[in-house]
């Protein structure tokens, strides 16, 4: 294995981690503030991807599609919160799981009805096409580097929003004692809608950016949702900092594990068997990491203060 290949895979892991952070940040905010298990979060990721693909196809502009992904996912999130989620806050978690699972089915079939069963494709904008040279001579796509940079900007923006603004103060207070801030005159219903729409917009942004790397298709959000839940369990439920670190850990461990494990196992098995065993073991690696972290820190790496 060359240094250039290792660096390329490390950057791929960071890019995957950034995408998972955008998903997990909204998910952990929603659970931290509302105490809601939202299985439909992956559907909002899909909504953002389809909105971006449809608007980009109609206008020829990826950037307009990106704006549309944010707007459509946020609007869908707000509508879901107003019509469905608002009735679930005082219900058991099982009721929340069943209701949001039903939303997955509704979104999937509704999207299939509007767009059909065939995947859509997004072109990378001309500004972000091409590749840059990495140390060691490898070429790395500019678009993937742009995704990493965009994720860093979103993380910084969330830090400022949560830690330095009045809205962030209310979100943090809602995580700690939602009954008290309601008694102090804060409109808790509006706060819940804003938080849900913010989480949905982040998921939609992730879907739009990933849509240019792979096909946009029905059901694309569910595999990412599973990884996002792993991220927030590792990082600590309700913690944005934990979501960022957990996402980067999952992204890098998953990507580097798929590269290194098959090569390591060639020391003990023939190459063909090492490849098969290594691929299977690499797919389990992030869950092994999660179990080890929870054995040491049962509430995750950076649990929210109220957890």
Coordinates of C-alpha atoms in Angstrom, one line a residue:
X1 CA 0.0 0.0 0.0
X2 CA 1.4 3.4 -1.0
X3 CA 1.3 6.6 1.0
X4 CA -0.8 8.2 -1.8
X5 CA -3.4 5.5 -1.6
X6 CA -3.6 5.7 2.2
X7 CA -4.0 9.5 2.0
X8 CA -6.7 9.2 -0.6
X9 CA -8.7 6.8 1.5
X10 CA -8.2 8.9 4.6
X11 CA -9.8 11.9 2.7
X12 CA -12.6 9.6 1.6
X13 CA -13.2 8.7 5.2
X14 CA -13.3 12.4 6.2
X15 CA -15.8 13.0 3.4
X16 CA -18.0 10.2 4.6
X17 CA -17.7 11.5 8.1
X18 CA -18.8 14.9 7.0
X19 CA -21.9 13.5 5.4
X20 CA -22.7 11.5 8.5
X21 CA -22.2 14.6 10.6
X22 CA -24.8 16.5 8.6
X23 CA -27.3 13.6 9.2
X24 CA -26.4 13.0 12.8
X25 CA -26.4 16.7 13.9
X26 CA -30.0 17.1 13.0
X27 CA -30.9 13.7 14.4
X28 CA -29.2 14.4 17.7
X29 CA -30.7 17.9 18.0
X30 CA -34.2 16.5 17.4
X31 CA -33.7 13.7 20.0
X32 CA -31.9 16.0 22.5
X33 CA -34.5 18.8 22.4
X34 CA -37.7 16.8 21.8
X35 CA -36.9 13.4 23.0
X36 CA -38.2 12.0 19.7
X37 CA -36.9 9.0 17.8
X38 CA -37.2 10.0 14.2
X39 CA -36.8 7.1 11.8
X40 CA -38.0 9.4 9.0
X41 CA -34.8 11.4 9.0
X42 CA -33.4 9.4 6.2
X43 CA -36.5 10.3 4.1
X44 CA -35.6 14.0 4.5
X45 CA -32.1 13.2 3.2
X46 CA -33.8 11.6 0.2
X47 CA -36.1 14.7 -0.2
X48 CA -33.1 17.0 -0.4
X49 CA -31.4 14.8 -3.0
X50 CA -34.5 14.6 -5.2
X51 CA -35.2 18.3 -4.9
X52 CA -31.7 19.2 -5.9
X53 CA -31.8 16.7 -8.9
X54 CA -35.1 18.0 -10.1
X55 CA -34.3 21.7 -9.9
X56 CA -30.8 21.2 -11.3
X57 CA -32.4 19.3 -14.3
X58 CA -35.0 22.0 -14.8
X59 CA -32.6 25.0 -14.5
X60 CA -29.2 23.6 -15.4
X61 CA -27.8 25.0 -12.1
X62 CA -26.5 22.8 -9.4
X63 CA -26.4 25.7 -7.0
X64 CA -30.1 26.5 -7.4
X65 CA -30.7 22.8 -6.8
X66 CA -28.6 23.0 -3.6
X67 CA -30.8 25.9 -2.4
X68 CA -33.9 24.0 -3.3
X69 CA -32.7 21.0 -1.3
X70 CA -32.4 23.1 1.8
X71 CA -35.7 24.8 1.3
X72 CA -37.7 21.6 0.4
X73 CA -36.2 19.5 3.2
X74 CA -36.8 22.2 5.8
X75 CA -40.4 22.7 4.6
X76 CA -41.0 19.0 4.6
X77 CA -39.6 18.8 8.1
X78 CA -41.8 21.7 9.4
X79 CA -44.9 20.2 7.8
X80 CA -44.2 16.7 9.3
X81 CA -43.7 18.3 12.7
X82 CA -46.9 20.3 12.6
X83 CA -49.1 17.5 11.2
X84 CA -47.6 14.3 12.7
X85 CA -44.7 14.7 15.1
X86 CA -46.5 17.2 17.4
X87 CA -48.9 14.5 18.4
X88 CA -46.1 12.1 19.5
X89 CA -44.2 14.1 22.1
X90 CA -46.1 12.7 25.0
X91 CA -46.3 9.2 23.6
X92 CA -44.1 6.2 24.2
X93 CA -41.0 5.7 22.1
X94 CA -42.6 2.7 20.5
X95 CA -45.4 4.9 19.2
X96 CA -42.8 7.3 17.8
X97 CA -40.9 4.5 16.1
X98 CA -44.1 3.2 14.5
X99 CA -45.3 6.6 13.3
X100 CA -42.0 7.7 11.8
X101 CA -41.6 4.3 10.2
X102 CA -44.9 4.9 8.5
X103 CA -43.6 8.2 7.3
X104 CA -40.7 6.4 5.6
X105 CA -43.2 4.3 3.6
X106 CA -45.3 7.3 2.7
X107 CA -42.2 9.3 1.6
X108 CA -40.8 6.4 -0.4
X109 CA -44.1 5.6 -2.2
X110 CA -44.8 9.3 -2.7
X111 CA -41.4 9.9 -4.2
X112 CA -41.8 6.9 -6.5
X113 CA -45.2 8.2 -7.6
X114 CA -43.8 11.6 -8.5
X115 CA -40.4 10.7 -9.9
X116 CA -40.7 7.1 -10.9
X117 CA -38.6 4.1 -9.9
X118 CA -35.6 5.0 -12.1
X119 CA -32.7 6.8 -10.4
X120 CA -31.9 10.4 -11.2
X121 CA -28.4 11.8 -11.7
X122 CA -26.7 15.0 -10.7
X123 CA -23.8 16.5 -12.5
X124 CA -20.9 18.0 -10.5
X125 CA -20.9 21.8 -11.2
X126 CA -18.1 22.9 -13.5
X127 CA -16.5 25.0 -10.7
X128 CA -15.9 21.9 -8.7
X129 CA -14.9 19.5 -11.5
X130 CA -11.4 18.2 -11.9
X131 CA -8.8 16.9 -9.4
X132 CA -5.9 18.2 -7.3
X133 CA -2.6 16.5 -6.9
X134 CA -2.0 14.9 -3.5
X135 CA 1.5 14.2 -2.0
X136 CA 2.7 11.0 -3.6
X137 CA 1.3 11.8 -7.0
X138 CA -2.4 10.7 -6.6
X139 CA -5.2 12.8 -7.9
X140 CA -8.2 13.6 -5.7
X141 CA -11.5 15.1 -6.8
X142 CA -12.1 18.8 -6.1
X143 CA -15.7 18.1 -5.4
X144 CA -15.0 15.7 -2.5
X145 CA -12.6 18.3 -1.0
X146 CA -15.4 20.8 -1.3
X147 CA -17.8 18.5 0.6
X148 CA -15.2 18.3 3.4
X149 CA -14.9 22.1 3.5
X150 CA -18.7 22.6 3.4
X151 CA -19.0 20.2 6.4
X152 CA -16.4 22.1 8.3
X153 CA -18.3 25.4 7.6
X154 CA -21.6 23.8 8.7
X155 CA -20.0 22.5 11.9
X156 CA -18.6 26.0 12.6
X157 CA -22.0 27.6 11.9
X158 CA -23.8 25.1 14.3
X159 CA -21.2 25.9 17.0
X160 CA -22.0 29.6 16.7
X161 CA -25.7 29.0 16.4
X162 CA -25.9 26.7 19.5
X163 CA -23.4 28.5 21.6
X164 CA -23.6 32.2 20.8
X165 CA -27.2 33.1 19.8
X166 CA -30.5 33.5 21.5
X167 CA -32.0 30.6 19.5
X168 CA -29.1 28.4 20.6
X169 CA -29.7 29.4 24.2
X170 CA -33.3 28.3 23.9
X171 CA -32.3 25.0 22.2
X172 CA -29.8 24.3 25.0
X173 CA -32.4 25.2 27.6
X174 CA -34.9 22.9 25.8
X175 CA -32.5 20.0 26.1
X176 CA -32.0 20.6 29.8
X177 CA -35.6 21.4 31.0
X178 CA -38.3 22.0 28.4
X179 CA -41.0 22.4 31.0
X180 CA -39.1 25.3 32.7
X181 CA -38.5 27.2 29.5
X182 CA -42.2 26.8 28.6
X183 CA -43.1 28.2 32.0
X184 CA -40.8 31.2 31.4
X185 CA -42.8 32.2 28.3
X186 CA -40.8 30.6 25.5
X187 CA -43.1 29.2 22.8
X188 CA -42.0 25.6 23.0
X189 CA -44.1 24.5 20.0
X190 CA -42.4 27.0 17.7
X191 CA -39.0 26.1 19.1
X192 CA -39.8 22.4 18.3
X193 CA -40.8 23.3 14.7
X194 CA -37.7 25.4 14.1
X195 CA -35.4 22.6 15.5
X196 CA -37.1 19.9 13.4
X197 CA -36.9 22.1 10.3
X198 CA -33.2 22.8 11.0
X199 CA -32.4 19.1 11.4
X200 CA -34.3 18.4 8.2
X201 CA -32.4 21.1 6.2
X202 CA -29.1 19.6 7.3
X203 CA -30.2 16.1 6.2
X204 CA -31.4 17.6 2.8
X205 CA -28.1 19.3 2.3
X206 CA -26.3 16.0 2.9
X207 CA -28.5 14.2 0.4
X208 CA -28.0 16.9 -2.3
X209 CA -24.2 16.8 -2.0
X210 CA -24.0 13.0 -2.0
X211 CA -26.4 13.0 -5.0
X212 CA -23.7 14.2 -7.2
X213 CA -21.5 11.3 -6.2
X214 CA -24.0 8.5 -6.6
X215 CA -27.5 8.1 -8.1
X216 CA -30.5 9.7 -6.5
X217 CA -33.0 7.0 -5.8
X218 CA -35.9 6.0 -3.6
X219 CA -34.7 4.5 -0.3
X220 CA -31.3 6.1 -0.4
X221 CA -31.6 7.5 3.1
X222 CA -32.2 4.4 5.1
X223 CA -28.6 3.0 5.0
X224 CA -27.2 6.4 6.0
X225 CA -29.8 6.6 8.8
X226 CA -28.4 3.5 10.4
X227 CA -24.9 4.9 10.4
X228 CA -26.2 8.2 11.7
X229 CA -27.7 6.4 14.7
X230 CA -24.3 4.7 15.3
X231 CA -22.7 8.2 15.2
X232 CA -25.0 9.7 17.8
X233 CA -24.7 6.7 20.2
X234 CA -20.9 6.9 19.9
X235 CA -20.7 10.7 20.3
X236 CA -23.4 11.1 23.0
X237 CA -27.1 11.8 22.4
X238 CA -27.9 15.5 22.2
X239 CA -24.3 16.6 21.7
X240 CA -23.2 18.4 18.5
X241 CA -19.5 18.1 19.4
X242 CA -20.1 14.3 19.9
X243 CA -21.9 14.0 16.6
X244 CA -18.9 15.6 14.8
X245 CA -16.3 13.5 16.5
X246 CA -18.4 10.3 16.2
X247 CA -19.1 10.9 12.5
X248 CA -15.4 11.4 11.7
X249 CA -14.5 8.3 13.7
X250 CA -17.1 6.2 11.9
X251 CA -16.1 7.6 8.5
X252 CA -12.4 7.1 8.9
X253 CA -12.6 3.7 10.6
X254 CA -15.0 2.3 8.1
X255 CA -13.0 3.5 5.1
X256 CA -9.6 2.6 6.4
X257 CA -10.8 -0.7 7.7
X258 CA -12.1 -1.7 4.2
X259 CA -8.6 -0.9 2.9
X260 CA -6.4 -2.3 5.6
X261 CA -8.1 -5.4 6.9
X262 CA -8.0 -7.5 3.7
X263 CA -4.3 -6.7 3.4
X264 CA -3.6 -7.5 7.0
X265 CA -5.4 -10.9 6.7
X266 CA -3.2 -11.9 3.8
X267 CA -0.6 -12.7 6.5
X268 CA -2.9 -15.6 7.6
X269 CA -5.0 -16.5 4.7
X270 CA -4.7 -16.9 0.9
X271 CA -5.4 -13.6 -0.9
X272 CA -8.9 -14.7 -2.2
X273 CA -10.0 -15.8 1.3
X274 CA -8.4 -12.7 2.9
X275 CA -10.4 -10.4 0.6
X276 CA -13.7 -12.1 1.5
X277 CA -13.1 -12.3 5.2
X278 CA -11.6 -8.8 5.3
X279 CA -14.6 -7.3 3.6
X280 CA -17.0 -9.0 6.0
X281 CA -14.9 -8.0 9.0
X282 CA -14.6 -4.4 7.8
X283 CA -18.4 -4.0 7.6
X284 CA -18.6 -4.9 11.3
X285 CA -15.7 -2.8 12.4
X286 CA -17.7 0.4 13.3
X287 CA -20.1 -1.7 15.4
X288 CA -17.2 -3.3 17.3
X289 CA -15.8 0.2 17.9
X290 CA -19.2 1.4 19.2
X291 CA -19.4 -1.5 21.6
X292 CA -15.9 -0.8 22.9
X293 CA -16.6 2.9 23.4
X294 CA -19.9 2.2 25.2
X295 CA -18.2 -0.4 27.4
X296 CA -15.9 2.5 28.6
X297 CA -18.3 5.4 28.3
X298 CA -21.9 4.2 28.4
X299 CA -23.3 7.6 27.6
X300 CA -21.0 8.2 24.6
X301 CA -17.9 10.3 24.3
X302 CA -19.6 13.7 24.9
X303 CA -23.0 13.2 26.5
X304 CA -25.3 16.2 26.8
X305 CA -25.5 17.6 30.3
X306 CA -29.1 16.4 30.8
X307 CA -28.5 12.9 29.5

